[in-house]
PDB file of C-alpha atoms in Angstrom:
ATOM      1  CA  UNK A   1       0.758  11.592  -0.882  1.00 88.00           C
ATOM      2  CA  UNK A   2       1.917   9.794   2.222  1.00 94.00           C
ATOM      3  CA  UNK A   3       4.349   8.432   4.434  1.00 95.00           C
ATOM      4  CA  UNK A   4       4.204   6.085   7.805  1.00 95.00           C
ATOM      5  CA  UNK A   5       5.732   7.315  10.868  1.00 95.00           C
ATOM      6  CA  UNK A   6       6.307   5.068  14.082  1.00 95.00           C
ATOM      7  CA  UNK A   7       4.228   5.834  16.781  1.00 95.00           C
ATOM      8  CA  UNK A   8       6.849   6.878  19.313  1.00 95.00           C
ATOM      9  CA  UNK A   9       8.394   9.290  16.648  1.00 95.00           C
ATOM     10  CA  UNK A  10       5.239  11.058  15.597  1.00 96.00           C
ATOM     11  CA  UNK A  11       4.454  14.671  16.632  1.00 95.00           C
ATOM     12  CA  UNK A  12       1.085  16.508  15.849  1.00 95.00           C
ATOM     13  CA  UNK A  13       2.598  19.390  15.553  1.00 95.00           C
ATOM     14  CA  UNK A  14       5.189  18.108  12.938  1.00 94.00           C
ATOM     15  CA  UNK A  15       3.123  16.127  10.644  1.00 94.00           C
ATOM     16  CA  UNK A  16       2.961  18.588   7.533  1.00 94.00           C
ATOM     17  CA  UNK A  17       6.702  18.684   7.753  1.00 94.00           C
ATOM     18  CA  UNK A  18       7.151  15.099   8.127  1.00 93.00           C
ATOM     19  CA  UNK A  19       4.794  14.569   4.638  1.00 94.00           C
ATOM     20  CA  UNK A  20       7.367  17.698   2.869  1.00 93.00           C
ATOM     21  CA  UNK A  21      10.556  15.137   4.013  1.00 93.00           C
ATOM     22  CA  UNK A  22       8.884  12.762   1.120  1.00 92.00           C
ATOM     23  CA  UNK A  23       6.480  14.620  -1.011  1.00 90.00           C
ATOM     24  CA  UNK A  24       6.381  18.211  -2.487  1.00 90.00           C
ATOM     25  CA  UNK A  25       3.375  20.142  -1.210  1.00 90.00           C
ATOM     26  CA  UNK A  26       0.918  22.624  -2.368  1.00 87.00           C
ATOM     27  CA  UNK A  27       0.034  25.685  -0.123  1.00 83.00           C
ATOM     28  CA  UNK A  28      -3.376  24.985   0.104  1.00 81.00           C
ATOM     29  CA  UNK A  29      -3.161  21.329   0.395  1.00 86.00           C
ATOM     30  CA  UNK A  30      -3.951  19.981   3.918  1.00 89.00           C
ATOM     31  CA  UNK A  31      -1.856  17.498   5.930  1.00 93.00           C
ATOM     32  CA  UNK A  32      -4.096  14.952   7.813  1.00 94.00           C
ATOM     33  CA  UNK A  33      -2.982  11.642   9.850  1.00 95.00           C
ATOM     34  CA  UNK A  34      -4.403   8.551  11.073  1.00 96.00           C
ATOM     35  CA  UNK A  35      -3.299   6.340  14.016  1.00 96.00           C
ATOM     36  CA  UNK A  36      -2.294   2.449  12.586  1.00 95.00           C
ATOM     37  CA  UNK A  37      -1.807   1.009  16.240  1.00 95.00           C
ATOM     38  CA  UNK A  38      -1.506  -2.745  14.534  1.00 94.00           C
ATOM     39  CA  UNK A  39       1.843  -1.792  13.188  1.00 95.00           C
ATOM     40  CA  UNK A  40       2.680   0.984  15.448  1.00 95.00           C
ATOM     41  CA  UNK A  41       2.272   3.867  13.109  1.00 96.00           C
ATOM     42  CA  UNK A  42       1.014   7.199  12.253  1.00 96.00           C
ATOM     43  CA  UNK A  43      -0.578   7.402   8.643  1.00 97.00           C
ATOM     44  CA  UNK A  44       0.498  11.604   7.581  1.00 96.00           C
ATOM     45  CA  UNK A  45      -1.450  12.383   4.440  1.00 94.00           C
ATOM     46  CA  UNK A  46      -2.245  15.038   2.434  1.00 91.00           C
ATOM     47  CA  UNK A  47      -5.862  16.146   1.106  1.00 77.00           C
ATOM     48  CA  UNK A  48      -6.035  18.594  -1.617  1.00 66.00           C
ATOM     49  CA  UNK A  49      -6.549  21.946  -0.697  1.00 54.00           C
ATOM     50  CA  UNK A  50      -9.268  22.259  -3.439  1.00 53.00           C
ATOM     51  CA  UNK A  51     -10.991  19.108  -2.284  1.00 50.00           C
ATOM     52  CA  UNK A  52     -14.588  19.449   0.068  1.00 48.00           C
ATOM     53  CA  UNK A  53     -14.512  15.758   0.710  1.00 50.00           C
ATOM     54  CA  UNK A  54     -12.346  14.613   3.572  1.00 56.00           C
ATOM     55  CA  UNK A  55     -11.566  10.638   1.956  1.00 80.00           C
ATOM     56  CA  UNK A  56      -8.587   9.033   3.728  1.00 87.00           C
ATOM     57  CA  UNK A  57      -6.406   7.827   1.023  1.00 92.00           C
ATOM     58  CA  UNK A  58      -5.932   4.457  -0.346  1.00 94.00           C
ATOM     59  CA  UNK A  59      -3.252   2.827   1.192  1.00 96.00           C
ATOM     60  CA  UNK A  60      -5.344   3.624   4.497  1.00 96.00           C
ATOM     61  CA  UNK A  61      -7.629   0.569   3.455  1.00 95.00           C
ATOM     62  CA  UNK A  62      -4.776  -1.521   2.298  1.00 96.00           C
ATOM     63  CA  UNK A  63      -3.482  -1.249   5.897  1.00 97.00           C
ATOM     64  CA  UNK A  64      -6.729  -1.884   7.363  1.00 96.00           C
ATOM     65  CA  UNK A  65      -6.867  -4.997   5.635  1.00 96.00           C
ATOM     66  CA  UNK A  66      -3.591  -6.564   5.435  1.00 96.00           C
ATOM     67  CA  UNK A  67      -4.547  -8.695   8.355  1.00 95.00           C
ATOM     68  CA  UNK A  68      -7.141 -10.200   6.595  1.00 95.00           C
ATOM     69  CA  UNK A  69      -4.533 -12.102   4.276  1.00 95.00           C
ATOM     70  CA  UNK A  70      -4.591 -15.625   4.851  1.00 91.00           C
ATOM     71  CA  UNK A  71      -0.569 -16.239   4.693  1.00 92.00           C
ATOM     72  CA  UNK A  72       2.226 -15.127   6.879  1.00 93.00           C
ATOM     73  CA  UNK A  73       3.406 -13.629   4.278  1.00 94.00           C
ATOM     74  CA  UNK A  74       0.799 -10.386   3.441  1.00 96.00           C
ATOM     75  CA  UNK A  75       0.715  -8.884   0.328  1.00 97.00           C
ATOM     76  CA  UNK A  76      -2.150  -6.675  -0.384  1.00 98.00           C
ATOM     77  CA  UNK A  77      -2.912  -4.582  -3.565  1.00 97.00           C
ATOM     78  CA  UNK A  78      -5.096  -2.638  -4.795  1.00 96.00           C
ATOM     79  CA  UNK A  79      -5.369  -0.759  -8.439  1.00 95.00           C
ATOM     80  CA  UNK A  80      -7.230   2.832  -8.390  1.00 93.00           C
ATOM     81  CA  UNK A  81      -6.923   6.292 -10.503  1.00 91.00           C
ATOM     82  CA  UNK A  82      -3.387   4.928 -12.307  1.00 94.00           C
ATOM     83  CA  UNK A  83      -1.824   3.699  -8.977  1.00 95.00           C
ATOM     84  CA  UNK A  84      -1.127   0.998  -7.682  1.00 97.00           C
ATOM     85  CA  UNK A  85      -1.441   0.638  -3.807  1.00 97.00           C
ATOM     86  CA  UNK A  86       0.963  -2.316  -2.143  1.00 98.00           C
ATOM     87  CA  UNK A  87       1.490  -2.915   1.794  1.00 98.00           C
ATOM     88  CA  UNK A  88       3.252  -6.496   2.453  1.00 98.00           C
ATOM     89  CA  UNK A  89       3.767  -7.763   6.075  1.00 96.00           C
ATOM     90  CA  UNK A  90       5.412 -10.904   7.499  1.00 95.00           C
ATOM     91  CA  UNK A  91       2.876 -11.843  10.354  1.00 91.00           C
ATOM     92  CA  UNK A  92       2.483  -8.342  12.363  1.00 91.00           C
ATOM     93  CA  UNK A  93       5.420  -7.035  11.071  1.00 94.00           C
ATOM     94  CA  UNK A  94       4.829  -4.393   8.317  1.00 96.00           C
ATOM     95  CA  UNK A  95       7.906  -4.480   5.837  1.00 97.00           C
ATOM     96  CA  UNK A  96       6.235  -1.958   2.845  1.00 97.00           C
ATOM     97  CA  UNK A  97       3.463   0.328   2.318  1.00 96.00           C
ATOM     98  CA  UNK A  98       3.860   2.406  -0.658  1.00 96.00           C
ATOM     99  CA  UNK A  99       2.098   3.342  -3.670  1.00 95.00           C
ATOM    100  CA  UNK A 100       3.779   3.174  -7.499  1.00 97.00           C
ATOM    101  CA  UNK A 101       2.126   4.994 -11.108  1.00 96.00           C
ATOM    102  CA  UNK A 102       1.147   1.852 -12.868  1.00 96.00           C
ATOM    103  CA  UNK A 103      -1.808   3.015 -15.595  1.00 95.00           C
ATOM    104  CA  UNK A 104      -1.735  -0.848 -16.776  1.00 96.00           C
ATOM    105  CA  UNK A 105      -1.903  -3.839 -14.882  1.00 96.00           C
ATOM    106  CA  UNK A 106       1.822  -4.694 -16.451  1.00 96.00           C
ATOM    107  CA  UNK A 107       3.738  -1.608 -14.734  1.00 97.00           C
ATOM    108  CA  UNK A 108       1.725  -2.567 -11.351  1.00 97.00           C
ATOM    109  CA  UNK A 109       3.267  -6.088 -11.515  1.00 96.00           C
ATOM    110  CA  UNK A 110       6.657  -5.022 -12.123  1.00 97.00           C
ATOM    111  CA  UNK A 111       6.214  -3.062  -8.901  1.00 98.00           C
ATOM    112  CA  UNK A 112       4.767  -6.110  -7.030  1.00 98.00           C
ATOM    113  CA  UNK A 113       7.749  -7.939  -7.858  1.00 97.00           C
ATOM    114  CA  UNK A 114      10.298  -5.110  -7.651  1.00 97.00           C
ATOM    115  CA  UNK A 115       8.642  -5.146  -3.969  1.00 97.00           C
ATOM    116  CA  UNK A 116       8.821  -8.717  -3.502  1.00 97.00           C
ATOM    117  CA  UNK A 117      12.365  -9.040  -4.695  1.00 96.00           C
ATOM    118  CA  UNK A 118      13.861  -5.815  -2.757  1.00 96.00           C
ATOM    119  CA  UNK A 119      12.434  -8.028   0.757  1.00 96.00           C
ATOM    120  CA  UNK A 120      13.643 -11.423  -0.534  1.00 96.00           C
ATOM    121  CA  UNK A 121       9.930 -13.001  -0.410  1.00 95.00           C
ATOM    122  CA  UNK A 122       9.816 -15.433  -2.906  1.00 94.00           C
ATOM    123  CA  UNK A 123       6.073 -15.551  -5.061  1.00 94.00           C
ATOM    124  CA  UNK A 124       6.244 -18.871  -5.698  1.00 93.00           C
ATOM    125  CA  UNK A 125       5.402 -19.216  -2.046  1.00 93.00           C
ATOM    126  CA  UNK A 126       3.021 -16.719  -1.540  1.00 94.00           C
ATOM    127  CA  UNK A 127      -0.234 -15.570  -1.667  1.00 96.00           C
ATOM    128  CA  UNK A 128      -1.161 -12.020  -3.442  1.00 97.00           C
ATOM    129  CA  UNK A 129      -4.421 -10.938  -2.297  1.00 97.00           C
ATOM    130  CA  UNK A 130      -5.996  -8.053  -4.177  1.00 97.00           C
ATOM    131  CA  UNK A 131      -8.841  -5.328  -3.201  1.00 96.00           C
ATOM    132  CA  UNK A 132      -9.769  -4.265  -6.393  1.00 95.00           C
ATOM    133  CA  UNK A 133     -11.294  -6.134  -9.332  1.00 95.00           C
ATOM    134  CA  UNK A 134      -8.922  -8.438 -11.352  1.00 94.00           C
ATOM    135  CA  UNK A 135      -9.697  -9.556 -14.884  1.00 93.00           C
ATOM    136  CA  UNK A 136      -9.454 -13.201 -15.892  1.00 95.00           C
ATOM    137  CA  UNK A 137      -6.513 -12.390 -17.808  1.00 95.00           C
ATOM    138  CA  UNK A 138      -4.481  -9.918 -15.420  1.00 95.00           C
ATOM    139  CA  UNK A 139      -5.589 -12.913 -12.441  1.00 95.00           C
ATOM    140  CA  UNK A 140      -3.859 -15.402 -14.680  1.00 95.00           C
ATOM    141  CA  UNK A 141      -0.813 -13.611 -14.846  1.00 95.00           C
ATOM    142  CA  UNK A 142      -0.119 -13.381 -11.436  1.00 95.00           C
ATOM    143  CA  UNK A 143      -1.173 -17.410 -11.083  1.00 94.00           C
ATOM    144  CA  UNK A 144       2.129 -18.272 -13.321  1.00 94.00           C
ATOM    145  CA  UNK A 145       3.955 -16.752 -10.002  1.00 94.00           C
ATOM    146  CA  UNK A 146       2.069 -16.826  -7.476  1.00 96.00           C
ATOM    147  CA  UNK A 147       0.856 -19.791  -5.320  1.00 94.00           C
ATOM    148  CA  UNK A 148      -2.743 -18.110  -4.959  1.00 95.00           C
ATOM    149  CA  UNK A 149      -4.573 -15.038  -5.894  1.00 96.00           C
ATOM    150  CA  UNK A 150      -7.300 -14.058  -3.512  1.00 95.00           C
ATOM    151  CA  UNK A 151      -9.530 -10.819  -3.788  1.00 95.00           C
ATOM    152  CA  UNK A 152     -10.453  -9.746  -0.804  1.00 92.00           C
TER     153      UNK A 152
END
C-alpha cells in the first residue's frame, strides 16, 4: 500500500492518515515515507506490522528508475508477488505511479494499456522498459505494440 504526496503538501505528522485516504489499514501495520525530490513527492507506505524487515516497497524502485528510460515518454514496469508495478512520466513530469493485481502477464498488460490509454500516450510510439524478467513470449507480445521493449 501506497500513495504519492507533493512535497509542499506533505506533513510528517499526517502521513498514516494520508495512506487511510487510499488504503484500509491494519492496527499494527506501520506507515513509513520516502522523499522523491525528482518529481517533487513524498512516497507514504505501509510495512506490515508483523514484518521484522524494513523493505521499501516496489514502486519505490520503479521511481528510482524511471529516469533511466531512454524515451520522453517513461514507462517503467515491473512484475512481483501477483502485482504489477507501473510509473510513466513525460520527461520530468510524473503522470502515474500505481500498482494493479495482475497474477498473469495478460491482466498486467491490460493495465499497461488501460494506463497508456487513460493519458493519451500512444504505444506505437513508445518505449516500455521493464525491471523484471520477461519471457520470450510475454516480450513478444508487447513488441506487436510497442516500438521497443527494454529491460532495464
Amino acid at each position: 500500500m501506497f500513495t504519492l504526496v507533493p512535497s509542499h503538501f506533505f506533513d510528517p505528522a499526517t502521513a498514516r492518515e494520508a495512506l487511510c485516504e487510499v488504503a484500509q489499514l491494519k492496527d499494527g501495520d506501520a506507515v513509513e515515507y520516502i522523499e522523491i525530490p525528482q518529481y517533487d513527492a513524498v512516497l507514504v507506505y505501509a510495512q506490515d506490522g508483523d514484518s521484522a524487515v524494513s523493505d521499501r516497497p516496489e514502486i519505490f524502485r520503479i521511481l528510482t528508475r524511471l529516469p533511466d528510460c531512454p524515451e520522453y515518454n517513461k514507462i517503467l514496469c515491473s512484475q512481483l508477488d501477483g502485482r504489477l508495478y507501473l510509473a510513466v512520466a513525460q520527461g520530468k513530469n510524473l503522470l502515474l505511479a500505481n500498482s494493479f493485481p495482475a497474477r498473469d502477464f495478460t491482466t498486467a498488460e491490460y493495465y499497461i494499456f488501460l494506463a497508456l490509454n487513460s493519458l493519451q500516450l500512444n504505444p506505437e510510439i513508445s518505449t516500455v522498459c521493464f525491471l523484471t524478467p520477461l519471457d520470450a513470449e510475454d516480450e513478444m507480445s508487447l513488441y506487436r505494440y510497442f516500438k521497443a521493449v527494454e529491460k532495464l
